[in-house]
Tab-separated table of C-alpha atoms and ligand atoms in Angstrom:
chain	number	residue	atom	x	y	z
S	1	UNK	CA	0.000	0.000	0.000
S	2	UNK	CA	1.255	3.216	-1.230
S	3	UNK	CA	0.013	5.290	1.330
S	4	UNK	CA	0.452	3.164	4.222
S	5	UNK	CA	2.643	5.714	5.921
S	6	UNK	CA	0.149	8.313	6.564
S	7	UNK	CA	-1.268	6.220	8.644
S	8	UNK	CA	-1.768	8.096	12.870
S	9	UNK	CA	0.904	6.486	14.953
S	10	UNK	CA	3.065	5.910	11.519
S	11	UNK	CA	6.888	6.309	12.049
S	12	UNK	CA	8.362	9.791	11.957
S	13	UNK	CA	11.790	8.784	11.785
S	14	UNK	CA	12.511	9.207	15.519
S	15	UNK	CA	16.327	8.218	15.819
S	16	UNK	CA	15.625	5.888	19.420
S	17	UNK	CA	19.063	5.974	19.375
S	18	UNK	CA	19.454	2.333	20.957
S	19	UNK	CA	22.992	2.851	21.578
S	20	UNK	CA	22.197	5.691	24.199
S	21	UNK	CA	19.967	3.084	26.323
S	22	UNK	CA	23.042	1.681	27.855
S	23	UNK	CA	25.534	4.785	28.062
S	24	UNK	CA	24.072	5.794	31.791
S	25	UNK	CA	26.659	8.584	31.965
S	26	UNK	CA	24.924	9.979	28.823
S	27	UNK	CA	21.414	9.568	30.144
S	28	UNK	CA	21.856	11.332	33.458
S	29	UNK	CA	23.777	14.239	30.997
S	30	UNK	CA	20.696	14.435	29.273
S	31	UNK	CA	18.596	14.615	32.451
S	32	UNK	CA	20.980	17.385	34.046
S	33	UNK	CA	21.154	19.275	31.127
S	34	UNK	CA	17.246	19.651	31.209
S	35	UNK	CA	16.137	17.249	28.531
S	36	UNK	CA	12.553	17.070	28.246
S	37	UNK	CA	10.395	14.769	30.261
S	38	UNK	CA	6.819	13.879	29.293
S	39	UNK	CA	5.081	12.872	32.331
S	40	UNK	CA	1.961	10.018	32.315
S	41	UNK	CA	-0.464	9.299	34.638
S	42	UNK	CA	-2.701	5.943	34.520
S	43	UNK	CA	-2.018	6.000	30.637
S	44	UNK	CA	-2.663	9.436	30.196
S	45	UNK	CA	-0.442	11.446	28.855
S	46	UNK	CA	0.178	15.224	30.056
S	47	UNK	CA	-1.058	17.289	27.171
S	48	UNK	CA	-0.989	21.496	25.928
S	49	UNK	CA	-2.452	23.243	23.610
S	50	UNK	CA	-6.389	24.063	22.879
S	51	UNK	CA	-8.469	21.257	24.376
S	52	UNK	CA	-11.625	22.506	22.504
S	53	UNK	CA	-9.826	22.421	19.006
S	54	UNK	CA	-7.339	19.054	19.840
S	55	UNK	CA	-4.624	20.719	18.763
S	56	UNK	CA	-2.089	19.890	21.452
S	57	UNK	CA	1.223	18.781	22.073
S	58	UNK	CA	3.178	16.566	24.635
S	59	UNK	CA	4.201	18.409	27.760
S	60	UNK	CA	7.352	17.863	28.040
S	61	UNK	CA	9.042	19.181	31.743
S	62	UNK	CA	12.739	19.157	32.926
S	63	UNK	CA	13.825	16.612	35.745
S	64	UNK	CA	12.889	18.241	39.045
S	65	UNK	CA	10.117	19.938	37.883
S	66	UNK	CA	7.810	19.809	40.741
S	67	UNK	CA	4.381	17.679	38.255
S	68	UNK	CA	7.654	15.006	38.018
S	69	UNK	CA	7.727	14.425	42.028
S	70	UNK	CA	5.503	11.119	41.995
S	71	UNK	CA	7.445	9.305	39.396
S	72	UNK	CA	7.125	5.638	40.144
S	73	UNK	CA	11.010	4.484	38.848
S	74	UNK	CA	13.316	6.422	36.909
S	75	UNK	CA	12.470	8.309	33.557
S	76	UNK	CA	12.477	5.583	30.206
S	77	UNK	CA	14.657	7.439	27.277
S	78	UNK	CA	11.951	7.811	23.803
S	79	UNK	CA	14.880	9.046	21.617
S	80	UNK	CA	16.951	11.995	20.165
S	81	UNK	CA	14.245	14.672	18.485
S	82	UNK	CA	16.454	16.703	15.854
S	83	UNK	CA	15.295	19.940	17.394
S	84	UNK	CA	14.591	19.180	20.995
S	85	UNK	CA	17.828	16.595	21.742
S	86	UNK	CA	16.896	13.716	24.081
S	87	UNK	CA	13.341	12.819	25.184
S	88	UNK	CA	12.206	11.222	28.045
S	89	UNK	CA	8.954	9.567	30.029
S	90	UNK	CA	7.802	9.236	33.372
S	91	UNK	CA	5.326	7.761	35.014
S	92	UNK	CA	3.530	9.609	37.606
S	93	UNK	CA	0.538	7.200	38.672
S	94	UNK	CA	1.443	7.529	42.186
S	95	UNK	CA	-0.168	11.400	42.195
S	96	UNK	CA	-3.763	11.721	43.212
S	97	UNK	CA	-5.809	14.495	42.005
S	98	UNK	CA	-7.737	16.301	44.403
S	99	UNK	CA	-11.152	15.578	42.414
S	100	UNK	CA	-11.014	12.803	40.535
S	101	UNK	CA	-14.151	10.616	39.160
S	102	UNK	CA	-12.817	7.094	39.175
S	103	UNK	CA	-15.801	5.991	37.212
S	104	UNK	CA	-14.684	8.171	34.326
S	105	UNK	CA	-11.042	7.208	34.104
S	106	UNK	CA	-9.681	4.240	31.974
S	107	UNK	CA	-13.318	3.754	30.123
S	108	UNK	CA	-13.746	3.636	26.526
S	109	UNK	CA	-14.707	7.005	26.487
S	110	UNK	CA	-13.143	9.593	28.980
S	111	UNK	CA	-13.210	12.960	28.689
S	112	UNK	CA	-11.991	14.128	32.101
S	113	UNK	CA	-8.878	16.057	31.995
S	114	UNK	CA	-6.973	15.839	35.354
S	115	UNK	CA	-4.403	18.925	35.960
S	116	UNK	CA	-2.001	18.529	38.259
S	117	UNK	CA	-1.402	22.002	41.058
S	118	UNK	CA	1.969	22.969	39.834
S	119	UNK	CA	0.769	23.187	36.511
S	120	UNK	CA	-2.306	25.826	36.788
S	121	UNK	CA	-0.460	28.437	35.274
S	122	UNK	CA	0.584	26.622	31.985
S	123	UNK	CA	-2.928	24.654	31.264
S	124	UNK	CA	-1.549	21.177	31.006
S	125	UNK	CA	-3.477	18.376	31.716
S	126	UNK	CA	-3.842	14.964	31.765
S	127	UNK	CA	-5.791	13.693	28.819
S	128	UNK	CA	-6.875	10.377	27.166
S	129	UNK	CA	-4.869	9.687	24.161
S	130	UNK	CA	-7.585	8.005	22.033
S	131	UNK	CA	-9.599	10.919	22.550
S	132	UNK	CA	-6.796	13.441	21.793
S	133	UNK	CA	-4.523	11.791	19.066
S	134	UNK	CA	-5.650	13.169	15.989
S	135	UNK	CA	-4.771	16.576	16.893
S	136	UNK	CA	-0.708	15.322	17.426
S	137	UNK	CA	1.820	16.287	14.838
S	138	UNK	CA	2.827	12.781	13.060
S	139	UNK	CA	6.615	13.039	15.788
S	140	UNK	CA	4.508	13.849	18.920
S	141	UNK	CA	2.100	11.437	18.065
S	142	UNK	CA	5.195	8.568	17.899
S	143	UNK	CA	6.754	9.500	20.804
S	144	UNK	CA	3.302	9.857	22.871
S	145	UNK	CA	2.716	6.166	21.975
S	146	UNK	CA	5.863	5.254	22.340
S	147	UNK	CA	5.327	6.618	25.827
S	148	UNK	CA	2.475	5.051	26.817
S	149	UNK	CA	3.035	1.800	25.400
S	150	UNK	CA	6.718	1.592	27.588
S	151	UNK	CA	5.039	2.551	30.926
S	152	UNK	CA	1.743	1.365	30.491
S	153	UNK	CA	4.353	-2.187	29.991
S	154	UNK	CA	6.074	-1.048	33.189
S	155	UNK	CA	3.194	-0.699	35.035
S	156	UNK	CA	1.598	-3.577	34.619
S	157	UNK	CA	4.978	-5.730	35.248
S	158	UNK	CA	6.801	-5.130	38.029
S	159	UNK	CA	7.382	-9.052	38.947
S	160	UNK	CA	9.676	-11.468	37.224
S	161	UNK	CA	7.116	-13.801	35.464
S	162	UNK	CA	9.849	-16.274	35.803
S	163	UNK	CA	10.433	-16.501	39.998
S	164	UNK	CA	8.246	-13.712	40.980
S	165	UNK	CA	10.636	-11.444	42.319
S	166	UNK	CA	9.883	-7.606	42.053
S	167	UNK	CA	11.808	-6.590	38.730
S	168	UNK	CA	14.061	-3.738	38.308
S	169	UNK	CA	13.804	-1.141	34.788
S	170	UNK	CA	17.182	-1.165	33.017
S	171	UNK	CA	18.673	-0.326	30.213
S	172	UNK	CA	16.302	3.421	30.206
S	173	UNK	CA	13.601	1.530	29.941
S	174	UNK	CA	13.967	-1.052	27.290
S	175	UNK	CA	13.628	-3.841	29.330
S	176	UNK	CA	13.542	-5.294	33.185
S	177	UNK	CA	16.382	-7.515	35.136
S	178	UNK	CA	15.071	-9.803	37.616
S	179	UNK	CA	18.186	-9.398	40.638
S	180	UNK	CA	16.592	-12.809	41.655
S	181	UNK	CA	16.690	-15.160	39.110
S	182	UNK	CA	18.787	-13.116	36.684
S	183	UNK	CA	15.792	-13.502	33.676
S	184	UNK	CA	15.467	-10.477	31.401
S	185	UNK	CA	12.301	-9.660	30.172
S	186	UNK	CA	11.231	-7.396	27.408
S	187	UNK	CA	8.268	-4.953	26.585
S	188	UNK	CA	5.774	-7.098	24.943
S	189	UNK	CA	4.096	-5.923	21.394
S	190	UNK	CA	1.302	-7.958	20.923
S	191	UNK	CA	0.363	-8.599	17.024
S	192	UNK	CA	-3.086	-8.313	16.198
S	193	UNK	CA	-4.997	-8.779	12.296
S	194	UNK	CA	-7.282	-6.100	11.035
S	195	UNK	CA	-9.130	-6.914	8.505
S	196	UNK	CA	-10.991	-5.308	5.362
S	197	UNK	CA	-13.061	-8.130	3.928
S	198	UNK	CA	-14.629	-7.756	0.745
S	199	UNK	CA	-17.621	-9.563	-1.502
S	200	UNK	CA	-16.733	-7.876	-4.574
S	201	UNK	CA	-18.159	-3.815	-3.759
S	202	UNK	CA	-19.550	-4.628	-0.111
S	203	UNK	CA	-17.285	-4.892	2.680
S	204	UNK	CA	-17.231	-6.507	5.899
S	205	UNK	CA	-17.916	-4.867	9.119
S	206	UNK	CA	-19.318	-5.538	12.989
S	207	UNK	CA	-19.871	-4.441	16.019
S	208	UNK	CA	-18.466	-5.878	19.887
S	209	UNK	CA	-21.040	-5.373	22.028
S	210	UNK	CA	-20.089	-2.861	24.709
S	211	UNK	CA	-19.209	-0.340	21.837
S	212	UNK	CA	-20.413	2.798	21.741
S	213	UNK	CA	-24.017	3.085	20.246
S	214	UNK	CA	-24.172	2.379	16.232
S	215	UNK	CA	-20.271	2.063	16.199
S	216	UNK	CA	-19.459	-0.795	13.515
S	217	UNK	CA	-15.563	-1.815	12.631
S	218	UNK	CA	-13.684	-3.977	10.309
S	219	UNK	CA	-13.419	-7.092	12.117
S	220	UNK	CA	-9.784	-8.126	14.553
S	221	UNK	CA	-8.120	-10.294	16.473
S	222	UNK	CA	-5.067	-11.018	17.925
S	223	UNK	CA	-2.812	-13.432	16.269
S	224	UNK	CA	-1.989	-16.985	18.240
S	225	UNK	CA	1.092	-18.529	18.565
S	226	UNK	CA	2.246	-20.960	16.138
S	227	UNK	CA	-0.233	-18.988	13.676
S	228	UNK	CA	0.543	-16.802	10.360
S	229	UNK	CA	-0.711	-12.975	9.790
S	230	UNK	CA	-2.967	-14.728	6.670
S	231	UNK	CA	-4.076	-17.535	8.807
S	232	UNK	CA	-5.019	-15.812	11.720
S	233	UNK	CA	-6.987	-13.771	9.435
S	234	UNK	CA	-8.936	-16.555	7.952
S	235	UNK	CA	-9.797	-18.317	11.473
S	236	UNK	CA	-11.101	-14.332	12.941
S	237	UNK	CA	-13.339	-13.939	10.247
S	238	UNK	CA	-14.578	-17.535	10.466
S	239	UNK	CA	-14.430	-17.566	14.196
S	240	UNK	CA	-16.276	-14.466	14.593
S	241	UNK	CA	-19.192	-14.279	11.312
S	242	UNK	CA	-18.402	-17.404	9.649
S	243	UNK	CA	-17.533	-16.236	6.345
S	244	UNK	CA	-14.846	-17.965	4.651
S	245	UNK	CA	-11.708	-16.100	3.352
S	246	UNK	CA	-9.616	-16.660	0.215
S	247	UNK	CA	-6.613	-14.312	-0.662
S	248	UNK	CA	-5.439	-11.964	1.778
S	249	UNK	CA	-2.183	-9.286	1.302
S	250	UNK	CA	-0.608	-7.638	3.972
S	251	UNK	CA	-1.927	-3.565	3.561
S	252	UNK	CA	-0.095	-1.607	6.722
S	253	UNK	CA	0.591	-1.599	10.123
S	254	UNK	CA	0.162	0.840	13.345
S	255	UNK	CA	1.244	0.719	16.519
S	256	UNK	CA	-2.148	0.898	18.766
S	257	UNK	CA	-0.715	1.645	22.234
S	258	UNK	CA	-3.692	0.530	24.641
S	259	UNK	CA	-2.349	-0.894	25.947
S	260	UNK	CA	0.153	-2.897	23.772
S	261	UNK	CA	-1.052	-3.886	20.307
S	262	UNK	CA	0.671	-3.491	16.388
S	263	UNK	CA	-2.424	-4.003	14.320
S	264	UNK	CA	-1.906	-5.261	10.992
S	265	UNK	CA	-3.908	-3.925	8.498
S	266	UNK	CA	-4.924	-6.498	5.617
S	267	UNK	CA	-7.035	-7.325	2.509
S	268	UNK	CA	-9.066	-10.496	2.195
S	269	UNK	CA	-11.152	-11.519	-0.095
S	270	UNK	CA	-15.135	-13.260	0.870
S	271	UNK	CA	-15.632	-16.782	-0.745
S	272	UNK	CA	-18.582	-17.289	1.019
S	273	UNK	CA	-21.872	-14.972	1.809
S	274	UNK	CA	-23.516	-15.638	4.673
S	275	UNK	CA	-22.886	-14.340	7.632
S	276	UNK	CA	-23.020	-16.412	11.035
S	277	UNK	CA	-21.894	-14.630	14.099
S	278	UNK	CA	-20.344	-15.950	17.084
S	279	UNK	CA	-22.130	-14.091	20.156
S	280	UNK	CA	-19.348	-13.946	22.519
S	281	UNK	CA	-17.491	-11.823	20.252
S	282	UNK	CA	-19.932	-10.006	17.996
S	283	UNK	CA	-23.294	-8.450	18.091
S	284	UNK	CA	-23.657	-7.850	14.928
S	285	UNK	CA	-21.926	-7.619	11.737
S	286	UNK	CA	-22.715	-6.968	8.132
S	287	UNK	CA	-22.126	-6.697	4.417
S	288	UNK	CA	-22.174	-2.593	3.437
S	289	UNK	CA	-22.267	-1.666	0.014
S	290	UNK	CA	-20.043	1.417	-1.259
S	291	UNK	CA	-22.719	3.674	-1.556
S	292	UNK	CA	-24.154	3.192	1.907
S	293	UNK	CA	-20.295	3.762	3.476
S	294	UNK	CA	-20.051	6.636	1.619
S	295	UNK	CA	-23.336	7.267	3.784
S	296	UNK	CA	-21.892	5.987	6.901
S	297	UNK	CA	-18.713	8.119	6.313
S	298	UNK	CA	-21.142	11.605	5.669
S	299	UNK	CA	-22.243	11.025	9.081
S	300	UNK	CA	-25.979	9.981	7.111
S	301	UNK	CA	-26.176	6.352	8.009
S	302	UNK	CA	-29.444	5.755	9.897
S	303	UNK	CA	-27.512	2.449	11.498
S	304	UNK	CA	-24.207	3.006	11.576
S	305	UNK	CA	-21.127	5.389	12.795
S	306	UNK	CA	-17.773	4.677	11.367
S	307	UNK	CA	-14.900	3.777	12.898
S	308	UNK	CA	-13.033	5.903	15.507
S	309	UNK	CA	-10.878	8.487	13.481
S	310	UNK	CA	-6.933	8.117	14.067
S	311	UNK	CA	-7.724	3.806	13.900
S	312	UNK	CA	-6.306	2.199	11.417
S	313	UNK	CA	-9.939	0.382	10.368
S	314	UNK	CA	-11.068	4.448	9.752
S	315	UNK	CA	-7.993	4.667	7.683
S	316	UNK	CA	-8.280	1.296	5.755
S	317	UNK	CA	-12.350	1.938	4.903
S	318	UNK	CA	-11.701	5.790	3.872
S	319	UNK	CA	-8.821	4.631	1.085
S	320	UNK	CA	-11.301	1.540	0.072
S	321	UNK	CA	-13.968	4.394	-0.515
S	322	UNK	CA	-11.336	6.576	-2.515
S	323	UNK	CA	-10.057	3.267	-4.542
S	324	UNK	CA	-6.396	4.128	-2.741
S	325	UNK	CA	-5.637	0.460	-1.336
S	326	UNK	CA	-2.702	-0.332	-3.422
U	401	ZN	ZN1	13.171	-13.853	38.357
């Protein structure tokens, strides 16, 4: 796929300069020297800019700053921006905001913005990427998921799934030492298919139930061990409507950071019609025609919303309107 670049989350070309993950003396030169450190907290990255319009950008503070106080280990190293030098993240999950609505936070949809005290002056906030993203330049939107995706990984596993010893970060991030057993372990990427189906001029699409009202999606699922990108695309769209699958060619990937997913975007073609959907998964899915996505996409679709903007099945459906797969 031509275009499978523009895709939100695609790579900017951040150097992650691996060689600087080990060179410690470099690192805390970087931190001294007030490189920039984009603070997170519970997945949320610290966000300014124009709330209203989404046009924001990563917050990025200096080491000592006082919104840095709670981090929970030491700051993971993103990479070397060309204009800004070396970037950093920290996780600051350990800060509790004076008001906060638990019921809001870590939903599908959450559109609370928590702002830490130290920070009243500048407008920064904490902020739910998925709901934010699209406003990111295509470098602030790499390193944000880059970000999250590293601590969210952090976060979650701070034992040794070997011995169960607590773990220690090393290497700025890039992976964790048990001092126990002496396993290393690394931050896990999990691959999942995405899948454009088509019958010819209707394409595939359902909904999980859960979903926000009329939302419908090209079909996904993560790919098991021992399995191939093309077969675990045939078994999903079995599995889940019971339509057989012929051909399928790899389109593009993104990096999906919630938490931990690359979603690869492919092509299959239907060799079978009728649709048979597995409950548990689905609770509904059908065929839609060109001309009623074209609908669905003018925001005209009695039925059916499209897919979140910024996800790759938005970006996959739009260029499969426009003819622009290949
Ligand atoms: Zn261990």
């Amino acid at each position: 796929m031509k275009r499978a670049e523009t895709v939100l989350f695609a790579s900017s070309g951040l150097d992650r300069a691996a060689e600087m993950r080990r060179d410690e003396a470099a690192l805390k030169k970087a931190l001294k020297d007030g490189a920039g450190v984009l603070p997170l907290w519970r997945g949320k990255p610290m966000l300014e800019g124009d709330f209203e319009t989404g046009a924001v950008s990563p917050a990025f503070r200096p080491m000592g700053h006082p919104t840095l106080a709670k981090a929970r280990e030491a700051p993971v190293f993103l990479g070397r921006d060309e204009t800004a030098g070396p970037l950093f993240a920290v996780d600051i999950s350990g800060w509790v905001p004076a008001d906060v609505d638990e019921d809001q936070i870590g939903g599908f949809v959450d559109n609370t913005v928590q702002r830490h005290p130290s920070e009243e002056k500048t407008g920064a906030g904490f902020a739910e990427l998925r709901r934010m993203m699209t406003g990111l330049s295509v470098r602030d939107a790499e390193l944000v998921a880059t970000a999250r995706g590293l601590l969210e990984w952090h976060r979650t596993h701070p034992f040794c799934s070997r011995c169960g010893a607590a773990s220690e970060m090393a290497e700025a991030g890039w992976h964790r030492a048990c001092p126990s057993c002496g396993a290393r372990h690394f931050p896990r990427t999990d691959p999942v298919v995405i899948m454009l189906i088509t019958d010819g001029e209707r394409v595939l699409v359902g909904r999980s139930p859960g979903w926000p009202e009329r939302m419908y999606s090209l079909l996904a699922g993560f790919i098991e061990p021992g399995e191939t990108v093309e077969g675990a695309v045939r078994r999903e769209v079995m599995e889940e409507a019971g339509i057989k699958v012929g051909r399928v060619s790899y389109l593009s990937s993104q990096p999906w950071p919630f938490p931990a997913s690359l979603m690869m975007g492919c092509r299959g073609e239907a060799l079978s019609r009728e649709i048979t959907i597995d409950p548990e998964e689905l609770e509904d899915a059908r065929w839609v025609s060109r001309s009623e996505m074209l609908e669905v996409f003018a925001g005209r679709h009695p039925e059916i919303a499209p897919a979140r903007k910024g996800a790759i099945a938005h970006f996959l459906l739009e260029h499969w309107l426009s003819d622009r797969l290949d």
